[in-house]
Coordinates of C-alpha atoms in Angstrom, one line a residue:
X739 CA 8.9 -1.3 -11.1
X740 CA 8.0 -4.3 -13.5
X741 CA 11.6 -5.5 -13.0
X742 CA 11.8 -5.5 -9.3
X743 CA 7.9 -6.4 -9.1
X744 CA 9.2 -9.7 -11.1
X745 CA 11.0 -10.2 -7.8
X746 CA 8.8 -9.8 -5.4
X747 CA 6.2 -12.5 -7.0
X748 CA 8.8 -15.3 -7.7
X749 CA 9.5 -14.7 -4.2
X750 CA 5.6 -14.2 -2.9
X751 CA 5.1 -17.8 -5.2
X752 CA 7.5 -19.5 -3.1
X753 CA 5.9 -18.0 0.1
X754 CA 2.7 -18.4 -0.3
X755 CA 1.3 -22.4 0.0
X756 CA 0.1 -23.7 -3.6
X757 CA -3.6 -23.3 -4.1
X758 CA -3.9 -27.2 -4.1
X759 CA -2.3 -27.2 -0.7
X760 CA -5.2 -28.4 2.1
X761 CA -6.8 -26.2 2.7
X762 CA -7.2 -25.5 -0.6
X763 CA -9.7 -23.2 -0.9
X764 CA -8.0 -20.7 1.6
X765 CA -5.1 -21.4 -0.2
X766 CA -7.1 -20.7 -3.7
X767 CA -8.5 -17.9 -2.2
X768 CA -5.2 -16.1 -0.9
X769 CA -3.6 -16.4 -4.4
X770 CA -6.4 -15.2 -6.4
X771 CA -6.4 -12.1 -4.7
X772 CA -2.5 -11.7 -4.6
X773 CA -1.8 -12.5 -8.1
X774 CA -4.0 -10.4 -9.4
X775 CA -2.1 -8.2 -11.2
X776 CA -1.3 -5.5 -8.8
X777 CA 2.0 -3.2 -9.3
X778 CA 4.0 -4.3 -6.1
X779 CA 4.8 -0.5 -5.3
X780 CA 5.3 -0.7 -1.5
X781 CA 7.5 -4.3 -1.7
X782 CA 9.6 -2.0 -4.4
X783 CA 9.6 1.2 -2.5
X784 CA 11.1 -1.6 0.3
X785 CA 13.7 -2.4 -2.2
X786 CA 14.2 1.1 -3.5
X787 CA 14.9 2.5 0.1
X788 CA 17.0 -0.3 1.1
X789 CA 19.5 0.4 -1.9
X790 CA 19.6 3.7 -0.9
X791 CA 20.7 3.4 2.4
X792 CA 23.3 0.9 1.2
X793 CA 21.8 -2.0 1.8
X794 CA 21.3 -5.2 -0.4
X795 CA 17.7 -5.5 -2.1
X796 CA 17.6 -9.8 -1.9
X797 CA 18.1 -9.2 2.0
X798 CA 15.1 -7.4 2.6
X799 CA 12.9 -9.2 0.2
X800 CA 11.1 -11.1 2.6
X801 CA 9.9 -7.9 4.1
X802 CA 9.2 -6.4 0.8
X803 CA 6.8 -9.2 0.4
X804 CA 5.2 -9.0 3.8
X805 CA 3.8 -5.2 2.5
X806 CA 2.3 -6.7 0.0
X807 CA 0.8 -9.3 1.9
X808 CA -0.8 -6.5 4.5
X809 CA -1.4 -4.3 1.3
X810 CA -3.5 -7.0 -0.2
X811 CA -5.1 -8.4 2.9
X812 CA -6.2 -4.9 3.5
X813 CA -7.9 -4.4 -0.1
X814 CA -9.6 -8.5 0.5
X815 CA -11.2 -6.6 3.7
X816 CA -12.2 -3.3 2.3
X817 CA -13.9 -5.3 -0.5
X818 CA -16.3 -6.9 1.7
X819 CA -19.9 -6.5 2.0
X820 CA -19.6 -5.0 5.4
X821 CA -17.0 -2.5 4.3
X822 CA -17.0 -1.0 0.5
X823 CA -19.5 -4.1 -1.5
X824 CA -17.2 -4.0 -4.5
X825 CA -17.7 -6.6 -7.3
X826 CA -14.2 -5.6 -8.9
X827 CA -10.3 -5.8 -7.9
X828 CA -8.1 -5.1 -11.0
X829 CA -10.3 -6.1 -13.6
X830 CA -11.5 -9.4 -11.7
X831 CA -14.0 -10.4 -9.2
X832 CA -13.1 -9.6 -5.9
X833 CA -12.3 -12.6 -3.1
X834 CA -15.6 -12.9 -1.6
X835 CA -17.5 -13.4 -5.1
X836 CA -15.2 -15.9 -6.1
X837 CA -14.8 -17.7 -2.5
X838 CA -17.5 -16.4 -0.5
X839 CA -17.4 -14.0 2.5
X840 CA -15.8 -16.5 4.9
X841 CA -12.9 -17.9 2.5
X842 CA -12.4 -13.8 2.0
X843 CA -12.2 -13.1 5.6
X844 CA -10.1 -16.2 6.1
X845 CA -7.7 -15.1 3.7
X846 CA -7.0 -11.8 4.4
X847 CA -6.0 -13.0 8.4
X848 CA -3.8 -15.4 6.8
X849 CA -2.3 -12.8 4.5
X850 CA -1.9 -10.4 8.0
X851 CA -0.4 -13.2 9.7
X852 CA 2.2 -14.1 7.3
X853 CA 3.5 -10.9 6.7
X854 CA 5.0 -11.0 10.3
X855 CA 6.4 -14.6 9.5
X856 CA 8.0 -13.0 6.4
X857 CA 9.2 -9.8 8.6
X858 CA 11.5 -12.4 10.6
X859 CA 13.2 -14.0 8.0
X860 CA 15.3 -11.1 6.4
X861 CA 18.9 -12.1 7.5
X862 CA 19.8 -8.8 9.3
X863 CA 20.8 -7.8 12.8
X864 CA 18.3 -8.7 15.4
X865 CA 17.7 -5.1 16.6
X866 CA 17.1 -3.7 12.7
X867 CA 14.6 -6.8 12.4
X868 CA 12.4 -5.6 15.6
X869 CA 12.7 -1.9 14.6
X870 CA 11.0 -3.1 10.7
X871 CA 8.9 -5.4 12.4
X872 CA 7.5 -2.3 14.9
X873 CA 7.1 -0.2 12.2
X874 CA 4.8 -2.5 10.1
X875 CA 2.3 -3.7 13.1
X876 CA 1.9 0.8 13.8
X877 CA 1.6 1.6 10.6
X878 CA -1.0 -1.7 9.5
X879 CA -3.0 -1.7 13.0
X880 CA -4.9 0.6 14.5
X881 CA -2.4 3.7 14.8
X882 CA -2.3 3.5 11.1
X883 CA -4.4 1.6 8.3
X884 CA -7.3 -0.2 10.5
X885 CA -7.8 3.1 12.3
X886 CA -7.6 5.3 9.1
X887 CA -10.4 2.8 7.8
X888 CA -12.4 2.5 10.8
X889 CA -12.4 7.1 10.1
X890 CA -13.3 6.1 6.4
X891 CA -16.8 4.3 7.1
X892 CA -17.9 6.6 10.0
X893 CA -17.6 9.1 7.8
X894 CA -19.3 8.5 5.0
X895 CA -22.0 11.3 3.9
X896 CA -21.0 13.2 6.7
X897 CA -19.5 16.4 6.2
X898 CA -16.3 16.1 6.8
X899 CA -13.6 18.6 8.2
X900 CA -10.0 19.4 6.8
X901 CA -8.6 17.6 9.5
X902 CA -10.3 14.7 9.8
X903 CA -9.9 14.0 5.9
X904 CA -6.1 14.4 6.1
X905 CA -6.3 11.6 9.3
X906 CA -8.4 9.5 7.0
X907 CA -5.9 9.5 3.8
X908 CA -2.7 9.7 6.5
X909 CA -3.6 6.6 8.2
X910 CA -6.1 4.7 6.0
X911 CA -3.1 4.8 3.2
X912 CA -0.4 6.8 3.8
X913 CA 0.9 5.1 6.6
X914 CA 1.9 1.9 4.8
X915 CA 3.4 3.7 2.3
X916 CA 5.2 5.5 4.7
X917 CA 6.4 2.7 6.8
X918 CA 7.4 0.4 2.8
X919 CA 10.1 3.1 3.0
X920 CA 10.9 3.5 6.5
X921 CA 11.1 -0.7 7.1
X922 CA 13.5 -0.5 3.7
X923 CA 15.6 1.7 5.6
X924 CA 15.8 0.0 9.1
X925 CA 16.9 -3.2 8.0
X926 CA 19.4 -1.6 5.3
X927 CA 21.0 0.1 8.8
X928 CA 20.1 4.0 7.5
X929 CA 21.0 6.5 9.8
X930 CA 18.7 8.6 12.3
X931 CA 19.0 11.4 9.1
X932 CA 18.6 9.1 6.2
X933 CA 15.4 7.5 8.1
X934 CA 14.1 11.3 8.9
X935 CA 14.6 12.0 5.3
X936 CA 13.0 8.5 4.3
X937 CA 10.0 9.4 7.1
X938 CA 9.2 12.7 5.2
X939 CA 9.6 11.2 1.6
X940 CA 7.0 8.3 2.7
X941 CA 4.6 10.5 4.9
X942 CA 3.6 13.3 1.4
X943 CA 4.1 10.2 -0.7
X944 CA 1.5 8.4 0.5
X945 CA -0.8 11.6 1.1
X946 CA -0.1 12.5 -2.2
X947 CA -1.2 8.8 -4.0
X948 CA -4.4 9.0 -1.7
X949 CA -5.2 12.2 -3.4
X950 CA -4.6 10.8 -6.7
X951 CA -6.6 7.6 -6.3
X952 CA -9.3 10.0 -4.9
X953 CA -9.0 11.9 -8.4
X954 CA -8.9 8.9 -10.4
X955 CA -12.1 7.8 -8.7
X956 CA -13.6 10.7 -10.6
X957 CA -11.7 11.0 -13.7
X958 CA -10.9 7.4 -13.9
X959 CA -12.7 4.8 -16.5
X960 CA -13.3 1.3 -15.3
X961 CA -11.3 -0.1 -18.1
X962 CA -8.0 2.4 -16.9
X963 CA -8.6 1.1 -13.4
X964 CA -9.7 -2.8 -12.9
X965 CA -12.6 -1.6 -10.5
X966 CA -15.7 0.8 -10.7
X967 CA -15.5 4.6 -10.9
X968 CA -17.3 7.2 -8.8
X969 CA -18.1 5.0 -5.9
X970 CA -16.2 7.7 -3.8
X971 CA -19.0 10.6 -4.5
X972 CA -21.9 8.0 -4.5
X973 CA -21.2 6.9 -1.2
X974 CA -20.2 9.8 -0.2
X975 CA -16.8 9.2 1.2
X976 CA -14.3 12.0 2.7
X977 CA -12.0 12.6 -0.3
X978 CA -10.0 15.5 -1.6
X979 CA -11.7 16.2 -4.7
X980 CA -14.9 16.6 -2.7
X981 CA -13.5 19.0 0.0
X982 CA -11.4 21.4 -2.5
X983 CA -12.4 20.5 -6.3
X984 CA -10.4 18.5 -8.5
X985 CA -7.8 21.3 -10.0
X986 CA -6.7 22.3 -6.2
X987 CA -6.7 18.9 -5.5
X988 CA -4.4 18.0 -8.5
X989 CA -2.4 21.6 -6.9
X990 CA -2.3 19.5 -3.5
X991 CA -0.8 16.4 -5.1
X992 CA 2.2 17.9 -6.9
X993 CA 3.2 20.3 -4.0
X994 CA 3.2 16.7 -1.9
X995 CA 5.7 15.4 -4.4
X996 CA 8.2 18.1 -4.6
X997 CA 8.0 18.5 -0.9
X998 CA 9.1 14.7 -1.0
X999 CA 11.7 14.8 -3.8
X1000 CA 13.5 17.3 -1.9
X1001 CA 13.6 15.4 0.9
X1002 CA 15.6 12.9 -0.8
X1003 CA 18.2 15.5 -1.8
X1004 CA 21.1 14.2 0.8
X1005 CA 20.8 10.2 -1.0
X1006 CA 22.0 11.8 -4.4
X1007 CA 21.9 9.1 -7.3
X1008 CA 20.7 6.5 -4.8
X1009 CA 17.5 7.2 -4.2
X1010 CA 16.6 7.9 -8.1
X1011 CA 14.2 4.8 -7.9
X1012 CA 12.6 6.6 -5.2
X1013 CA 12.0 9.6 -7.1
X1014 CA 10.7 7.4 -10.2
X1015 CA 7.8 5.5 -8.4
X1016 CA 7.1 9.4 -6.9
X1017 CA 6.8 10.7 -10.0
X1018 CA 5.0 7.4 -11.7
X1019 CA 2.8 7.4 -8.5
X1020 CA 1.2 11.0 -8.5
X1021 CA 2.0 12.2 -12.2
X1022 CA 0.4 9.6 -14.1
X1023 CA -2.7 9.7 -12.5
X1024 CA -3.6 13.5 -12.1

C-alpha cells in the first residue's frame, strides 16, 4: 500500500493545481487536506482490482485518484461545523480551522468536481469509461455516501434499528469502497463473474472497515488515530459497538472478511493484494 500510495500522490501532485496557483487559497486549501497523510486505500484497491482482472495499473490511475479526491472531499465536508465540528484530520487541523468554512466548502466541491475530470482521462474503451464513471456518481451521491451521511446525522441519539445502522455504514462508507473495486474492474474489462465476485469482495469490505473504524472510535488513542476518540458514543451516533458490544462487533468484522476473501477465490494469485488491504484493513484495527 505505501508503494502503490507513492503512485497515486505523484500522480494527485500533478493533478491537483499548485497551492500558489490563483486562487491560491482554494488551491492551499485542497492540498492541505489531500496531502495529509492519508493511506490512499480506495485509489489502491482501484489498482489492486484492475490487476486482477488483467488490466494495467498506470491505465486506471487517473480513476484511482478521482476516489481519493471524493474520499477526501467527503471527510473536508463531514468535518464541518454543520456536520461532525472536528478540530482534527490525521494529526492536523482540519480544512475549515486552517481556511475557514467557506475555503472548506469550496474545496471539497472542487475535489467532487475533479474526480469526474480525472474519471475521463483513463485511456480505455469508451463504454468501460461510462460504466466507472456510473459507478462513482451512485456510489458518491445520494444512493450511496451523501445519503448514508444524510442517515448518519438524523440519527444521532436516536435509538437506532439493525437495519437502519447497516444502511448507514453500507452507504455512508461502504459504498465507495465497494464501487474503488468495482470501477478497478470495469475499466480493466472484468467479466459479468469477476465484477459479481469484485461486487461481494467490496460490499463486506467496506461494512467490515465501518465496523472497525466504529471500534477504533472506542478503543482507539488520539495519538494511534490523527483525530479524537469517543466522539461516536458522545454524540451518540449509530454504530456497531453501541448496538451489539465491542466483542460481537469485532465477531461481525472478521465473519465480513472471510465472507469477502472467499469471494475472491476464482482470481487465484491475482487478487492477493486484494486480500492484503482486507486483511490490513479489518485485522489491524480490531
Amino acid at each position: 500500500m505505501r508503494q502503490r500510495g507513492q503512485l497515486v500522490d505523484a500522480a494527485l501532485d500533478k493533478f491537483v493545481p499548485r497551492r500558489d496557483y490563483f486562487p491560491a487559497k482554494l488551491h492551499s486549501a485542497v492540498r492541505h487536506s489531500l496531502f495529509s497523510g492519508g493511506k490512499r486505500l480506495r485509489p489502491v484497491l482501484v489498482l489492486a482490482a484492475a490487476e486482477a482482472c488483467g488490466g494495467s495499473a498506470r491505465d486506471v490511475l487517473p480513476a484511482a485518484c478521482a476516489l481519493e479526491c471524493i474520499h477526501t472531499y467527503s471527510l473536508i465536508h463531514d468535518d464541518l461545523p454543520a456536520m461532525d465540528d472536528d478540530d482534527l484530520r490525521r494529526g492536523q487541523p482540519t480544512c475549515h480551522k486552517v481556511f475557514g468554512e467557506a475555503a472548506a466548502i469550496l474545496a471539497g466541491d472542487g475535489l467532487l468536481t475533479l474526480a469526474f475530470e480525472l474519471m475521463a482521462r483513463c485511456p480505455v474503451r469508451d463504454d468501460r469509461q461510462l460504466a466507472a464513471i456510473r459507478l462513482l456518481a451512485q456510489a458518491s451521491g445520494m444512493a450511496g455516501m451523501v445519503g448514508g451521511q444524510m442517515a448518519d446525522i438524523d440519527a444521532e441519539g436516536e435509538e437506532v434499528s439493525l437495519p437502519l445502522l447497516q444502511y448507514i455504514h453500507t452507504h455512508k462508507t461502504g459504498r465507495l469502497i465497494q464501487a474503488s473495486v468495482l470501477i478497478g474492474g470495469a475499466l480493466a474489462g472484468g467479466t459479468p463473474a469477476q465484477l459479481k465476485a469484485l461486487g461481494v469482495f467490496g460490499e463486506t469490505m467496506g461494512l467490515a472497515f465501518q465496523i472497525a473504524d466504529d471500534i477504533l472510535n472506542v478503543v482507539g488513542t488520539q495519538e494511534q488515530l490523527g483525530k479524537s476518540t469517543g466522539t461516536d458514543s458522545a454524540r451518540g451516533k449509530a454504530t456497531y459497538p453501541a448496538y451489539f458490544g465491542l466483542e460481537e462487533s469485532r465477531r461481525q468484522a472478521q465473519a465480513l472478511l472471510e465472507r469477502g476473501l472467499a469471494a475472491l477465490e476464482p482470481f487465484g494469485r491475482r487478487a492477493a493484494p486484494l486480500r492484503a488491504l482486507a486483511n490490513f484493513t479489518v485485522q489491524r484495527e480490531v
